[in-house]
Amino acid sequence: MLLALVLVGLLAWGVRVLIFPSNDEPATDPPTAATQTAPSSASATAAPVEDANTAWDCQADLNDDDASVADSAPIVEEWVAGGYNVIPFSEFGGCQKQPSGLRVGFARTEAGSLMAAATYAMALDPSVSEEAADDVEVAVAEGPDRDKLAEKAKRIRDGLEQGSNGTASAVSTLIGYAQDFYSEDVASYRLVYEVPTSDGLVGQVSLQADLLWEDGDWKLDPASGTTFMTSDLYQGQPYIEWGPKV
């Protein structure tokens, strides 16, 4: 029975085209840290720069420590409201806040790529508003999949196609991750989330997040032209504990 319920929840994550929640208001009360002031080293008002090495001025102030996160989770000063859930905000990234509320601007490090993965998993949805539509350019890697996802988002904004209300994302809790691969240009993570079932139990799902360093920032490499990330039932693989409640 639990497996069936988890599969229903997983279906809501995996087959919807834009699985990510709105960037406007949180659906649930975030942790206390989400309401605190951001670290001074991460300016939310930085502007784009011409330097090809970084996309935003504020990235110059990020921590560029190249320590691996494959076996040890990075410290997150705050888990801030982002979409319908909370996202990591630290000296490793999230220094630039877009008009939609999406945070970009990450360090070109393992920690920076992980911050980007967890952020995009919960706060990237170009279908919710015209402001959010611009997030495709700054947060998604260039290519035909990005173009198709942008077109899909526009149809949803125009009311020509039904989108998701982000319920599954709103009730999920990040509990850990596993690093599949990292280089200075490519990173891949499996993010593990707890998702409550209708009978009061808890299931677990794994979300695959692939990223590329492009135009001076970590950008999401879409799974396809119909979904940003893929999800699956968590199969018990080892993971590093990490999240707002850890």
Short mmCIF file of C-alpha atoms in Angstrom, two decimals:
data_model
loop_
_atom_site.label_atom_id
_atom_site.label_comp_id
_atom_site.label_asym_id
_atom_site.label_seq_id
_atom_site.Cartn_x
_atom_site.Cartn_y
_atom_site.Cartn_z
CA MET A 1 0.00 0.00 0.00
CA LEU A 2 2.82 2.39 0.89
CA LEU A 3 4.57 1.63 -2.39
CA ALA A 4 1.44 2.47 -4.34
CA LEU A 5 1.00 5.75 -2.50
CA VAL A 6 4.63 6.70 -3.03
CA LEU A 7 4.29 5.91 -6.71
CA VAL A 8 1.34 8.27 -6.93
CA GLY A 9 3.42 11.02 -5.35
CA LEU A 10 6.34 10.18 -7.60
CA LEU A 11 4.14 10.42 -10.66
CA ALA A 12 3.26 13.98 -9.68
CA TRP A 13 6.99 14.79 -9.62
CA GLY A 14 8.16 12.84 -12.64
CA VAL A 15 5.66 13.23 -15.46
CA ARG A 16 4.62 16.84 -15.10
CA VAL A 17 6.53 19.04 -17.48
CA LEU A 18 7.36 21.80 -15.03
CA ILE A 19 7.63 20.06 -11.69
CA PHE A 20 8.90 23.12 -9.89
CA PRO A 21 6.84 25.45 -7.66
CA SER A 22 6.05 29.12 -7.87
CA ASN A 23 8.69 31.62 -6.75
CA ASP A 24 6.12 33.93 -5.19
CA GLU A 25 4.88 32.60 -1.85
CA PRO A 26 5.85 29.53 0.18
CA ALA A 27 3.08 26.96 0.50
CA THR A 28 4.27 25.98 3.96
CA ASP A 29 5.97 27.82 6.75
CA PRO A 30 9.73 27.61 6.12
CA PRO A 31 12.25 27.11 8.93
CA THR A 32 13.14 30.12 11.03
CA ALA A 33 16.35 30.59 9.07
CA ALA A 34 14.31 31.33 5.97
CA THR A 35 13.23 34.66 7.42
CA GLN A 36 16.69 35.81 8.49
CA THR A 37 18.88 38.35 6.74
CA ALA A 38 21.13 36.96 4.03
CA PRO A 39 24.89 36.80 4.56
CA SER A 40 26.62 40.09 3.81
CA SER A 41 28.99 38.37 1.39
CA ALA A 42 26.08 37.47 -0.90
CA SER A 43 24.55 40.62 -2.32
CA ALA A 44 21.04 40.25 -3.74
CA THR A 45 21.41 43.37 -5.85
CA ALA A 46 24.45 42.48 -7.93
CA ALA A 47 24.34 43.20 -11.65
CA PRO A 48 25.48 41.16 -14.66
CA VAL A 49 29.12 41.65 -15.59
CA GLU A 50 30.99 41.35 -18.87
CA ASP A 51 33.70 39.11 -17.43
CA ALA A 52 33.23 35.72 -19.10
CA ASN A 53 34.44 33.97 -15.95
CA THR A 54 31.44 35.03 -13.89
CA ALA A 55 27.90 36.09 -14.70
CA TRP A 56 27.34 38.35 -11.65
CA ASP A 57 29.45 40.80 -9.67
CA CYS A 58 28.48 39.16 -6.38
CA GLN A 59 30.20 35.93 -7.36
CA ALA A 60 33.54 37.58 -6.65
CA ASP A 61 32.64 37.51 -2.95
CA LEU A 62 31.67 33.84 -2.84
CA ASN A 63 33.76 31.18 -1.13
CA ASP A 64 35.91 29.50 -3.80
CA ASP A 65 37.11 26.66 -1.56
CA ASP A 66 37.54 23.63 -3.82
CA ALA A 67 36.88 21.08 -1.07
CA SER A 68 34.92 18.05 -2.22
CA VAL A 69 31.30 17.51 -1.18
CA ALA A 70 31.31 13.87 -2.29
CA ASP A 71 31.74 12.62 1.30
CA SER A 72 30.93 15.65 3.45
CA ALA A 73 28.07 18.13 3.12
CA PRO A 74 28.82 21.86 2.87
CA ILE A 75 27.61 24.19 5.60
CA VAL A 76 24.53 26.25 4.78
CA GLU A 77 24.13 29.44 6.80
CA GLU A 78 20.44 29.76 5.91
CA TRP A 79 17.66 27.86 4.19
CA VAL A 80 15.59 30.63 2.66
CA ALA A 81 12.13 30.67 1.14
CA GLY A 82 12.28 29.74 -2.53
CA GLY A 83 9.30 28.62 -4.56
CA TYR A 84 7.00 26.51 -2.42
CA ASN A 85 9.83 25.26 -0.25
CA VAL A 86 13.24 26.33 1.05
CA ILE A 87 16.58 26.50 -0.75
CA PRO A 88 20.19 26.81 0.47
CA PHE A 89 21.70 30.29 0.63
CA SER A 90 25.33 30.56 1.66
CA GLU A 91 28.79 31.82 0.86
CA PHE A 92 28.89 29.20 -1.90
CA GLY A 93 26.03 30.60 -3.93
CA GLY A 94 22.61 32.11 -4.43
CA CYS A 95 24.01 35.64 -4.28
CA GLN A 96 21.93 37.11 -7.13
CA LYS A 97 18.17 37.33 -6.74
CA GLN A 98 16.13 37.54 -9.93
CA PRO A 99 12.90 39.59 -10.20
CA SER A 100 10.97 36.31 -9.95
CA GLY A 101 12.69 35.49 -6.66
CA LEU A 102 14.91 32.78 -8.13
CA ARG A 103 18.45 32.87 -6.77
CA VAL A 104 21.38 32.38 -9.14
CA GLY A 105 25.08 33.24 -8.93
CA PHE A 106 27.07 30.25 -7.68
CA ALA A 107 30.73 29.51 -7.01
CA ARG A 108 32.53 27.39 -9.58
CA THR A 109 33.16 24.70 -7.00
CA GLU A 110 31.60 21.43 -5.89
CA ALA A 111 29.71 23.21 -3.12
CA GLY A 112 28.51 25.84 -5.57
CA SER A 113 27.20 23.25 -7.99
CA LEU A 114 25.35 21.43 -5.21
CA MET A 115 23.75 24.70 -4.06
CA ALA A 116 22.59 25.29 -7.63
CA ALA A 117 21.11 21.80 -7.91
CA ALA A 118 19.10 22.13 -4.70
CA THR A 119 17.96 25.63 -5.67
CA TYR A 120 16.75 24.77 -9.15
CA ALA A 121 14.97 21.66 -7.87
CA MET A 122 12.61 23.80 -5.78
CA ALA A 123 12.55 27.31 -7.21
CA LEU A 124 12.79 27.15 -11.01
CA ASP A 125 9.46 27.43 -12.81
CA PRO A 126 9.23 29.75 -15.84
CA SER A 127 5.52 29.00 -16.19
CA VAL A 128 4.33 31.03 -13.20
CA SER A 129 4.83 34.59 -14.50
CA GLU A 130 6.41 36.77 -17.17
CA GLU A 131 9.19 37.62 -14.73
CA ALA A 132 9.87 33.93 -14.17
CA ALA A 133 9.98 33.39 -17.93
CA ASP A 134 13.30 35.23 -17.99
CA ASP A 135 14.76 32.66 -15.59
CA VAL A 136 15.15 30.25 -18.49
CA GLU A 137 17.94 32.39 -19.91
CA VAL A 138 19.91 32.65 -16.66
CA ALA A 139 19.32 29.22 -15.10
CA VAL A 140 18.96 26.70 -17.93
CA ALA A 141 21.71 25.56 -20.28
CA GLU A 142 21.33 26.67 -23.87
CA GLY A 143 20.00 24.15 -26.39
CA PRO A 144 16.88 22.72 -28.04
CA ASP A 145 15.59 21.29 -24.74
CA ARG A 146 15.66 24.76 -23.18
CA ASP A 147 13.76 26.18 -26.13
CA LYS A 148 11.08 23.50 -25.89
CA LEU A 149 10.72 24.00 -22.13
CA ALA A 150 10.39 27.76 -22.62
CA GLU A 151 7.66 27.22 -25.21
CA LYS A 152 5.86 24.85 -22.87
CA ALA A 153 6.05 27.36 -20.03
CA LYS A 154 4.60 30.08 -22.26
CA ARG A 155 1.64 27.90 -23.19
CA ILE A 156 0.96 27.36 -19.50
CA ARG A 157 1.24 31.09 -18.74
CA ASP A 158 -1.14 31.83 -21.61
CA GLY A 159 -3.67 29.35 -20.30
CA LEU A 160 -3.35 27.06 -23.32
CA GLU A 161 -2.02 24.17 -21.28
CA GLN A 162 -2.42 23.08 -17.68
CA GLY A 163 0.57 23.28 -15.38
CA SER A 164 1.32 21.90 -11.93
CA ASN A 165 0.41 23.56 -8.66
CA GLY A 166 3.64 22.44 -7.02
CA THR A 167 1.92 20.46 -4.25
CA ALA A 168 4.43 17.60 -4.27
CA SER A 169 7.34 20.02 -4.01
CA ALA A 170 5.66 21.98 -1.24
CA VAL A 171 5.33 19.01 1.08
CA SER A 172 8.73 17.46 0.33
CA THR A 173 11.79 17.75 2.55
CA LEU A 174 15.37 17.52 1.33
CA ILE A 175 17.22 14.99 3.47
CA GLY A 176 20.38 14.34 1.51
CA TYR A 177 22.24 13.96 -1.76
CA ALA A 178 24.71 11.78 -3.62
CA GLN A 179 27.28 13.16 -6.03
CA ASP A 180 27.40 11.19 -9.27
CA PHE A 181 30.02 13.29 -11.02
CA TYR A 182 31.86 16.58 -10.78
CA SER A 183 34.32 18.53 -12.91
CA GLU A 184 34.82 22.27 -13.21
CA ASP A 185 32.34 22.30 -16.11
CA VAL A 186 29.87 19.48 -15.36
CA ALA A 187 28.17 18.24 -12.20
CA SER A 188 25.52 15.65 -11.44
CA TYR A 189 23.65 14.97 -8.19
CA ARG A 190 20.86 12.81 -6.88
CA LEU A 191 18.81 14.79 -4.37
CA VAL A 192 16.86 12.68 -1.90
CA TYR A 193 13.54 13.97 -0.57
CA GLU A 194 11.03 12.71 1.95
CA VAL A 195 7.43 12.93 0.74
CA PRO A 196 4.45 12.26 3.03
CA THR A 197 1.86 9.76 1.86
CA SER A 198 -1.89 9.99 2.24
CA ASP A 199 -1.93 7.48 5.11
CA GLY A 200 0.47 9.55 7.23
CA LEU A 201 3.60 7.59 6.39
CA VAL A 202 6.68 8.91 4.59
CA GLY A 203 8.13 7.81 1.28
CA GLN A 204 11.39 8.84 -0.37
CA VAL A 205 12.14 9.94 -3.91
CA SER A 206 15.37 10.74 -5.72
CA LEU A 207 15.61 13.69 -8.08
CA GLN A 208 18.35 13.72 -10.74
CA ALA A 209 19.95 17.15 -11.21
CA ASP A 210 22.53 17.68 -13.97
CA LEU A 211 24.37 20.98 -14.36
CA LEU A 212 26.76 22.73 -16.71
CA TRP A 213 29.03 25.72 -16.09
CA GLU A 214 27.90 28.08 -18.83
CA ASP A 215 28.25 31.85 -19.27
CA GLY A 216 29.80 32.24 -15.85
CA ASP A 217 27.33 30.33 -13.69
CA TRP A 218 25.98 26.86 -12.96
CA LYS A 219 22.96 26.17 -15.15
CA LEU A 220 20.56 23.27 -15.18
CA ASP A 221 21.07 20.80 -18.02
CA PRO A 222 17.47 19.69 -18.74
CA ALA A 223 16.64 16.01 -18.72
CA SER A 224 14.65 16.52 -21.94
CA GLY A 225 12.48 19.01 -23.76
CA THR A 226 9.56 18.07 -21.52
CA THR A 227 11.08 18.02 -18.03
CA PHE A 228 13.87 19.77 -16.18
CA MET A 229 14.75 16.84 -13.94
CA THR A 230 13.77 13.21 -13.63
CA SER A 231 12.66 11.49 -10.44
CA ASP A 232 12.46 7.93 -9.19
CA LEU A 233 11.73 5.99 -6.05
CA TYR A 234 14.69 6.08 -3.70
CA GLN A 235 16.19 2.61 -3.78
CA GLY A 236 18.29 2.73 -0.62
CA GLN A 237 21.54 3.94 -2.14
CA PRO A 238 23.97 5.66 0.27
CA TYR A 239 23.65 9.42 0.52
CA ILE A 240 25.08 12.33 2.48
CA GLU A 241 22.64 13.77 4.99
CA TRP A 242 21.92 17.39 4.09
CA GLY A 243 18.91 19.65 4.25
CA PRO A 244 17.02 22.24 6.30
CA LYS A 245 16.41 19.85 9.18
CA VAL A 246 19.89 18.31 9.38
#
